[in-house]
Tab-separated table of C-alpha atoms in Angstrom:
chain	number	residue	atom	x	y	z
F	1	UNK	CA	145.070	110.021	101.975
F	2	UNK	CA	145.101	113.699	101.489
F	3	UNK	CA	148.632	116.085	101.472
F	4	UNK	CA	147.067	117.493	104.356
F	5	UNK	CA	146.782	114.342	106.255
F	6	UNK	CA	148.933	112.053	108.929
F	7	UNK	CA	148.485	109.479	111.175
F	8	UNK	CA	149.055	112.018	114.095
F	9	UNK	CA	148.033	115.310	112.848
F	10	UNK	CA	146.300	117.419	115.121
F	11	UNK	CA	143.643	120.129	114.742
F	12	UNK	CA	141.548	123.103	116.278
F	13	UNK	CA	138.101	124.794	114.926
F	14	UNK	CA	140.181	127.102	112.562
F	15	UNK	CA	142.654	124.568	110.699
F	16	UNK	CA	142.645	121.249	108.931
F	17	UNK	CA	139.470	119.099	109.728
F	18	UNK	CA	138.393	121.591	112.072
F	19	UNK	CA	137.275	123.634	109.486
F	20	UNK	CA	134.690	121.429	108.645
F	21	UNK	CA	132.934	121.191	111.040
F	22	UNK	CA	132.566	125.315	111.290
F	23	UNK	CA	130.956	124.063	107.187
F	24	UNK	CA	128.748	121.989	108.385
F	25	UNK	CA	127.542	124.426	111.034
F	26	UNK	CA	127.165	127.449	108.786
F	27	UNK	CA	124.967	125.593	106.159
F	28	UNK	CA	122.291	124.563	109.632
F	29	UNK	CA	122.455	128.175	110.322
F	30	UNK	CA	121.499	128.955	106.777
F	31	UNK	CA	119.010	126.435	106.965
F	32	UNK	CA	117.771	127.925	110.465
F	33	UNK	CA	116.946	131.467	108.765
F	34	UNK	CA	115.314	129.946	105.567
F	35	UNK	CA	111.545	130.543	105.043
F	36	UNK	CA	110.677	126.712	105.320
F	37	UNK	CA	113.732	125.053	107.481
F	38	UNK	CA	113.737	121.464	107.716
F	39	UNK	CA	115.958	121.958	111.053
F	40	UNK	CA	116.707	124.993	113.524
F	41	UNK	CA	119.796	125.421	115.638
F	42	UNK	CA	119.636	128.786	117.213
F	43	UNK	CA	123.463	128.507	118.467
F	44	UNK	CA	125.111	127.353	114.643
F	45	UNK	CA	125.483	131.331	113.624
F	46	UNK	CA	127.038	131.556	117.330
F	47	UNK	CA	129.738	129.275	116.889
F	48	UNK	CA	130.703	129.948	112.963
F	49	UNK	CA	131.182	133.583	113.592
F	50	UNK	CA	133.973	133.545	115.898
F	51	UNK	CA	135.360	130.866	114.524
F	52	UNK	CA	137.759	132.895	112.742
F	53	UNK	CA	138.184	130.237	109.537
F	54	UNK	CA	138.447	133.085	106.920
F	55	UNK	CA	136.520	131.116	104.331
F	56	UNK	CA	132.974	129.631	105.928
F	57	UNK	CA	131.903	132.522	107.629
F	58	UNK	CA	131.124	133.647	104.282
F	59	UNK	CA	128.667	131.044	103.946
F	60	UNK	CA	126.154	133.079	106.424
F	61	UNK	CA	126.254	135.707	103.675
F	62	UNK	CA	121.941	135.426	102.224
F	63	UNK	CA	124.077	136.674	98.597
F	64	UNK	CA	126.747	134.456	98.319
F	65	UNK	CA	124.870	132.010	96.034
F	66	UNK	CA	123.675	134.309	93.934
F	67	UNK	CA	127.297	135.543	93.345
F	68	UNK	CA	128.391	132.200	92.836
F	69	UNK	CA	125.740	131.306	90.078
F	70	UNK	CA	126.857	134.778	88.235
F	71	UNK	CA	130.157	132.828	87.738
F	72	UNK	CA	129.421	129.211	87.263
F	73	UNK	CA	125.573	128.397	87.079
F	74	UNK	CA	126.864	124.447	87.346
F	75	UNK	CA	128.933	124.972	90.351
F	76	UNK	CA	126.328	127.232	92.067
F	77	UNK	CA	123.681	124.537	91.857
F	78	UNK	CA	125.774	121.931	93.712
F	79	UNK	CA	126.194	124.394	96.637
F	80	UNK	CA	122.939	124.474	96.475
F	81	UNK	CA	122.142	121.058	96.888
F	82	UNK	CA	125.205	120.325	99.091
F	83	UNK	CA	123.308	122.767	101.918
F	84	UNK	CA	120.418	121.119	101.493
F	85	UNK	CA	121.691	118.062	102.066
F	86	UNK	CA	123.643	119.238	105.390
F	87	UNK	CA	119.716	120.355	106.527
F	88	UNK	CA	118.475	116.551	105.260
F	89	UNK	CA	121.291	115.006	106.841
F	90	UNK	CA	120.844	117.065	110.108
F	91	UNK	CA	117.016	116.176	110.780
F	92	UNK	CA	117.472	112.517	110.207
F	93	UNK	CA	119.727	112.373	112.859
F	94	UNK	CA	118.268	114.462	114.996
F	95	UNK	CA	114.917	112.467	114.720
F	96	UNK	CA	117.400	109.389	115.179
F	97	UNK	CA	117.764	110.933	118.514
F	98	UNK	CA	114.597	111.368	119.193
F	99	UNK	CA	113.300	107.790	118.468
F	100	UNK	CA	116.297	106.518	120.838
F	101	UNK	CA	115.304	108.833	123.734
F	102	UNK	CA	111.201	107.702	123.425
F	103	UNK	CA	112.845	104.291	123.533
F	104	UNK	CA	113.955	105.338	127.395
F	105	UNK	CA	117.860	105.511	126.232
F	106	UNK	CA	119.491	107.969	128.529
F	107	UNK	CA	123.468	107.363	127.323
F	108	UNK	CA	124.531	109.371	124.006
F	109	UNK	CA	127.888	109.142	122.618
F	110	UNK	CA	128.290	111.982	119.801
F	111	UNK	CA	131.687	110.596	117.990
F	112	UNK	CA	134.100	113.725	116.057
F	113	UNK	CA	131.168	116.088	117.707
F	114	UNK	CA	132.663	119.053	116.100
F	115	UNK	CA	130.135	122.136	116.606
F	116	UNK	CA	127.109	119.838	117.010
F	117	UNK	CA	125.170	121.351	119.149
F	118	UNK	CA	122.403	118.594	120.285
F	119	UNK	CA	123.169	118.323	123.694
F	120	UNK	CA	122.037	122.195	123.856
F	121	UNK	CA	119.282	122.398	121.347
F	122	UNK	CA	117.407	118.739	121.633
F	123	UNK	CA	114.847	118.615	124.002
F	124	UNK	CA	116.644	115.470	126.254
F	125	UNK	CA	114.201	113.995	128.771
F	126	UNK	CA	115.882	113.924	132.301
F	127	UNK	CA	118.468	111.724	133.549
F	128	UNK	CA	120.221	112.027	130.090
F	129	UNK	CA	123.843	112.152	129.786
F	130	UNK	CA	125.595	113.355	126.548
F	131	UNK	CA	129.412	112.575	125.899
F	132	UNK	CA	130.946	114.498	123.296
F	133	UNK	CA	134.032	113.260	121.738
F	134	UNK	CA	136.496	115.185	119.720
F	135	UNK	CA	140.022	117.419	119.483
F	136	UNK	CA	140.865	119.072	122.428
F	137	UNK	CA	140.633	122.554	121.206
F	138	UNK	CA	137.830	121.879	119.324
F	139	UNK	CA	135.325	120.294	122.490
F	140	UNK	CA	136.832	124.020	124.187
F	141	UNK	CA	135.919	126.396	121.988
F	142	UNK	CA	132.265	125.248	121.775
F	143	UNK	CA	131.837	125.154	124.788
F	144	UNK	CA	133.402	128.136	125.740
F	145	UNK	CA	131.724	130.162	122.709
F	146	UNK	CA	128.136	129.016	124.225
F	147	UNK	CA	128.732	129.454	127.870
F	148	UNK	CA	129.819	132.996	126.903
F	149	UNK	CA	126.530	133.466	125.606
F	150	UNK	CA	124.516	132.000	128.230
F	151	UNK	CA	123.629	129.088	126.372
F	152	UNK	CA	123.435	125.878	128.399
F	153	UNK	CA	123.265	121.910	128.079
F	154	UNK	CA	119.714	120.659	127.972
F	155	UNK	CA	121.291	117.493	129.629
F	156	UNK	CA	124.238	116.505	131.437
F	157	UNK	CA	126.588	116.964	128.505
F	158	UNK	CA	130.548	115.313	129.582
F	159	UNK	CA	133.131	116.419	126.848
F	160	UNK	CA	135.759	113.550	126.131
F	161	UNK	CA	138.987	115.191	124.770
F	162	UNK	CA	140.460	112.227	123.024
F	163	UNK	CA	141.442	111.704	119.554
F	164	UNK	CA	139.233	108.633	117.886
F	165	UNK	CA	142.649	106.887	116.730
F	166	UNK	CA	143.713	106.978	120.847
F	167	UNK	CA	142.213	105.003	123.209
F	168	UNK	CA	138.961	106.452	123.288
F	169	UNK	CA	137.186	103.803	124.780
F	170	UNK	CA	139.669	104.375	128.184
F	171	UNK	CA	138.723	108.082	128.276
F	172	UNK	CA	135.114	107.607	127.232
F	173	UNK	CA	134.798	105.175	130.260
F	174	UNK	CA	136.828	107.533	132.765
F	175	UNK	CA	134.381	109.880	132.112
F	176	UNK	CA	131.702	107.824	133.919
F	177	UNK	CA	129.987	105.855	130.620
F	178	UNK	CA	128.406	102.679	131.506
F	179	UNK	CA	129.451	99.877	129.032
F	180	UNK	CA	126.541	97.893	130.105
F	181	UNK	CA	123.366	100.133	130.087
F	182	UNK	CA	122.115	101.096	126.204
F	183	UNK	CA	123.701	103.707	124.461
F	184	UNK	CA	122.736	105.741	121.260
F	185	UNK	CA	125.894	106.219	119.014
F	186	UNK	CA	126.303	108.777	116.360
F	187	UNK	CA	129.224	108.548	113.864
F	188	UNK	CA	128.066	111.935	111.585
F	189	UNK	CA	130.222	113.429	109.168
F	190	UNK	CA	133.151	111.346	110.410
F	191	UNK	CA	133.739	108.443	108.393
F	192	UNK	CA	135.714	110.132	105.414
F	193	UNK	CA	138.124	111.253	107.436
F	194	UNK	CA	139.196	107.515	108.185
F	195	UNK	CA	141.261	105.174	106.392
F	196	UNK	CA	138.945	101.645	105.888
F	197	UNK	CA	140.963	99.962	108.475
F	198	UNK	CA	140.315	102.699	111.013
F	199	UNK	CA	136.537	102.527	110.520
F	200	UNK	CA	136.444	98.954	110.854
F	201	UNK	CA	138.332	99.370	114.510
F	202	UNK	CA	136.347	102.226	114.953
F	203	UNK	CA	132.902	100.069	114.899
F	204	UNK	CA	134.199	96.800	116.803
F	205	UNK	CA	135.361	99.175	119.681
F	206	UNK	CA	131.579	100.814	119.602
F	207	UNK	CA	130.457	97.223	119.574
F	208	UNK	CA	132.669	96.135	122.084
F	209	UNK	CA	131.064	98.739	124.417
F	210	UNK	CA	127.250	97.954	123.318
F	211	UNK	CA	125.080	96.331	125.615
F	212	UNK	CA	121.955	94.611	124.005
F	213	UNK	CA	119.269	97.117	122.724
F	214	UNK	CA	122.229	100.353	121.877
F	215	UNK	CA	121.406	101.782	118.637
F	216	UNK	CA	124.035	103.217	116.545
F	217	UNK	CA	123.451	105.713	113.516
F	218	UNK	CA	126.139	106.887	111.145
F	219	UNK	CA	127.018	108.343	108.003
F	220	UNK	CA	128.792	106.011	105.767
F	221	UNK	CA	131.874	107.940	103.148
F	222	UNK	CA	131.005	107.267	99.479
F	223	UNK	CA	133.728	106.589	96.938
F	224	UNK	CA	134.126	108.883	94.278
F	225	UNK	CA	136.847	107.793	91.073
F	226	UNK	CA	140.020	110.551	91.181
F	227	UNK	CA	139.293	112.212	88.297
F	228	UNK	CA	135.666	112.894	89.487
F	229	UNK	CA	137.449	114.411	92.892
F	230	UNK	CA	139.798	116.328	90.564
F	231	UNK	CA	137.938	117.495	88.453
F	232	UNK	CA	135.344	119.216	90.866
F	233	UNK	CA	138.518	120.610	93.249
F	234	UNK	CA	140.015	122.361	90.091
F	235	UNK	CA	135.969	124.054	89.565
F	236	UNK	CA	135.580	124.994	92.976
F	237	UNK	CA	138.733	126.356	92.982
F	238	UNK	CA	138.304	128.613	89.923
F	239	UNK	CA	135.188	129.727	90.895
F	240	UNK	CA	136.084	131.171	94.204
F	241	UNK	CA	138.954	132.927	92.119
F	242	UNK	CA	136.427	134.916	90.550
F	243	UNK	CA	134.659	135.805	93.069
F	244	UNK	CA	137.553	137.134	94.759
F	245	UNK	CA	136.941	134.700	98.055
F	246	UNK	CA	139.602	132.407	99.702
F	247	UNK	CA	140.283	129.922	98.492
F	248	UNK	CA	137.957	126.949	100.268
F	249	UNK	CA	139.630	123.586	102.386
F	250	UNK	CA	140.410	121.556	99.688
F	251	UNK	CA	138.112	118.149	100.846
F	252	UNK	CA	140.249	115.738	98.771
F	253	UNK	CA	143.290	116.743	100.955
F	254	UNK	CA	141.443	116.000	104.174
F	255	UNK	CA	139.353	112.494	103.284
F	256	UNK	CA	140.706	108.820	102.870
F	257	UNK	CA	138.728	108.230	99.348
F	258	UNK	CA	139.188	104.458	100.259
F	259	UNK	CA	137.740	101.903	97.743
F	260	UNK	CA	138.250	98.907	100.226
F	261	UNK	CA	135.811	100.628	102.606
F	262	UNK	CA	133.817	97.604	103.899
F	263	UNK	CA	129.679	98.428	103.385
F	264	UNK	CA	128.494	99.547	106.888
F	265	UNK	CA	125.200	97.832	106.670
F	266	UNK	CA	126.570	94.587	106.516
F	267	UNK	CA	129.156	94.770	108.452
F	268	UNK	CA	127.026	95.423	111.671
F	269	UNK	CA	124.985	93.129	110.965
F	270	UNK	CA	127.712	90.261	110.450
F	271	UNK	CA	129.002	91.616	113.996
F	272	UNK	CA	126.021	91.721	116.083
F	273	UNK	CA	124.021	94.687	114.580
F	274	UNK	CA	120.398	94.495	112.820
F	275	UNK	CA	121.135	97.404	109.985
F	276	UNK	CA	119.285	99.310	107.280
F	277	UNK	CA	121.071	101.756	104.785
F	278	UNK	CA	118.848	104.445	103.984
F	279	UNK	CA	119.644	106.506	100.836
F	280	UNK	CA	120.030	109.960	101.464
F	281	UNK	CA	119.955	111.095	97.761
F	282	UNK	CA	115.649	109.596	98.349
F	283	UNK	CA	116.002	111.454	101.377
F	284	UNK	CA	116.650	114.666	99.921
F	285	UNK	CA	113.908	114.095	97.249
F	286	UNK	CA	111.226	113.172	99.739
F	287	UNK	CA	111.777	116.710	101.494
F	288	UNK	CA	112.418	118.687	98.120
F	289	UNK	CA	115.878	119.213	98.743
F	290	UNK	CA	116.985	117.660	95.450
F	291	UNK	CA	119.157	119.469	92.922
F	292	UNK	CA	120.038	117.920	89.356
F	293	UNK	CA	122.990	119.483	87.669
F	294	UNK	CA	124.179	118.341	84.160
F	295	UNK	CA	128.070	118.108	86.051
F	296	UNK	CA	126.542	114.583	87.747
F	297	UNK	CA	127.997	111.436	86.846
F	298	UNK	CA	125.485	109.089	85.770
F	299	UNK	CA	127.555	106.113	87.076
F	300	UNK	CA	128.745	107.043	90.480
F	301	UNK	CA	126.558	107.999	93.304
F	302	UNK	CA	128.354	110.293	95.104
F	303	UNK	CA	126.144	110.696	98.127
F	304	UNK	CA	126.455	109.067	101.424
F	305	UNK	CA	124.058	106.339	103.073
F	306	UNK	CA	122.538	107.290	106.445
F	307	UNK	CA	122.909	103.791	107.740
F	308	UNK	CA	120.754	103.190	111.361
F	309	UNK	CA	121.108	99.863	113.761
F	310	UNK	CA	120.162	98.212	116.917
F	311	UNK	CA	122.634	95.935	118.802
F	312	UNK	CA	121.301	91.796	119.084
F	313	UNK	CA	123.860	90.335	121.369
């Protein structure tokens, strides 16, 4: 676990794990204004501006990469690669979404939702109902932030303030979900930020609440060694020294780099689930989002699995 971490540590969209998520949103709103976008989310730009992190913001700037590969060519082509993958990552769940909704699935539990901003931007056939999960302040300001703008819900969206280490479940169901009629889960850009035992509770509560024919899609945390995570911090680091930026949220002191993480894929299917792991590393190659830079370790693949599954029983 990371200096920054504790078992009751609390967050808005401007501090700690917060942060990320105003990240994650700035690289779709990147992707939104490139010539050829694999994704577009009109509202990302929306909610990173005024989020007031001091550090991602920058992110929206068209030169920033260019500055960056002045400095450290290396360095410059993993932020490359690491937006693309954000855009790859994005429109496989989004068509994830899609599939479940064609499938007649009308109950969508977004888990850590962050600044994802599906329930506004997806086209949601009627009778949908979206529950959002997440910090407090965080579910606030987006909504807040949008409703200034006139932006609303394409469905019934219900925002469940609850932290995902509290009893979730108990506020997800106060807020009118049905435990018995199908639901499509989404656990994206969540996982590293539990400990292994967490994620396992974390999946037998979603399965606990999955009637026959849910479907569940996540993002699984890879395992990188500690002197691989070092080693890049230290880089990162000293190349936003010389470009005279802020220093950036130091990931290592946020995630739980857990090598007893159990492998999603099989454990839904030993609890219920029928699972696939898709690679997203392919992923990003089959849409020509693929970077190579001579910093990769030939051993390790650092990249996630975009892991999708349908409840048996």
């Amino acid at each position: 676990m990371g200096a920054l971490r504790s078992h009751d540590d609390t967050w808005d969209i401007a501090t700690s794990v917060g942060t990320t998520a105003v990240m994650v949103a700035a690289a779709r709103a990147v992707e939104t204004d490139a010539d050829a976008p694999l994704i577009t989310d009109p509202y990302a730009k929306l909610l990173v501006s005024g989020a007031g992190t001091g550090v991602w913001e920058m992110l929206l700037d068209d030169t920033v990469e260019a500055k960056l590969a002045a400095v450290d060519p290396e360095t410059a082509a993993i932020f490359h690669r690491m937006r693309g993958y954000q855009a790859v990552r994005t429109r496989f769940f989004d068509a994830y979404f899609t599939d479940a909704a064609a499938a007649g699935i009308r109950q969508i539990v977004i888990l850590a939702s962050g600044l994802d901003s599906r329930a506004y931007r997806l086209d949601w056939p009627a009778g949908t109902v979206v529950y959002e999960i997440d910090q407090p302040k965080v579910l606030e300001y987006k909504a807040a932030t949008l409703a200034d703008a006139g932006v609303s819900p394409a469905a019934e969206r219900r925002a469940v303030a609850c932290d995902l280490r509290q009893d979730w479940p108990g506020a997800l169901t106060a807020a009118g979900f049905a435990a018995g009629a199908p639901t499509a889960w989404l656990a994206e850009g969540l996982l590293m930020y539990l400990p292994a035992d967490a994620q396992d509770r974390l999946f037998t509560q979603i399965s606990d609440l999955s009637a026959p024919g849910s479907r569940l899609a996540a993002e699984t945390a890879a395992h990188q060694p500690e002197e691989r995570r070092e080693q890049m911090r230290l880089r990162f680091r000293a190349a936003a020294e010389k470009m005279g930026m802020a220093t950036p949220v130091d990931f290592a002191d946020l995630t739980y780099n857990d090598p007893d993480r159990a492998e999603l894929a099989g454990w839904l299917d030993r609890h219920g689930w029928d699972a696939a792991a898709h690679s997203s590393t392919q992923e990003m190659r089959r849409l020509g989002r693929w970077v190579d830079s001579p910093l990769d370790d030939p051993h390790t693949d650092a990249f996630s699995q975009f892991v999708t599954a349908t409840r048996q029983r």
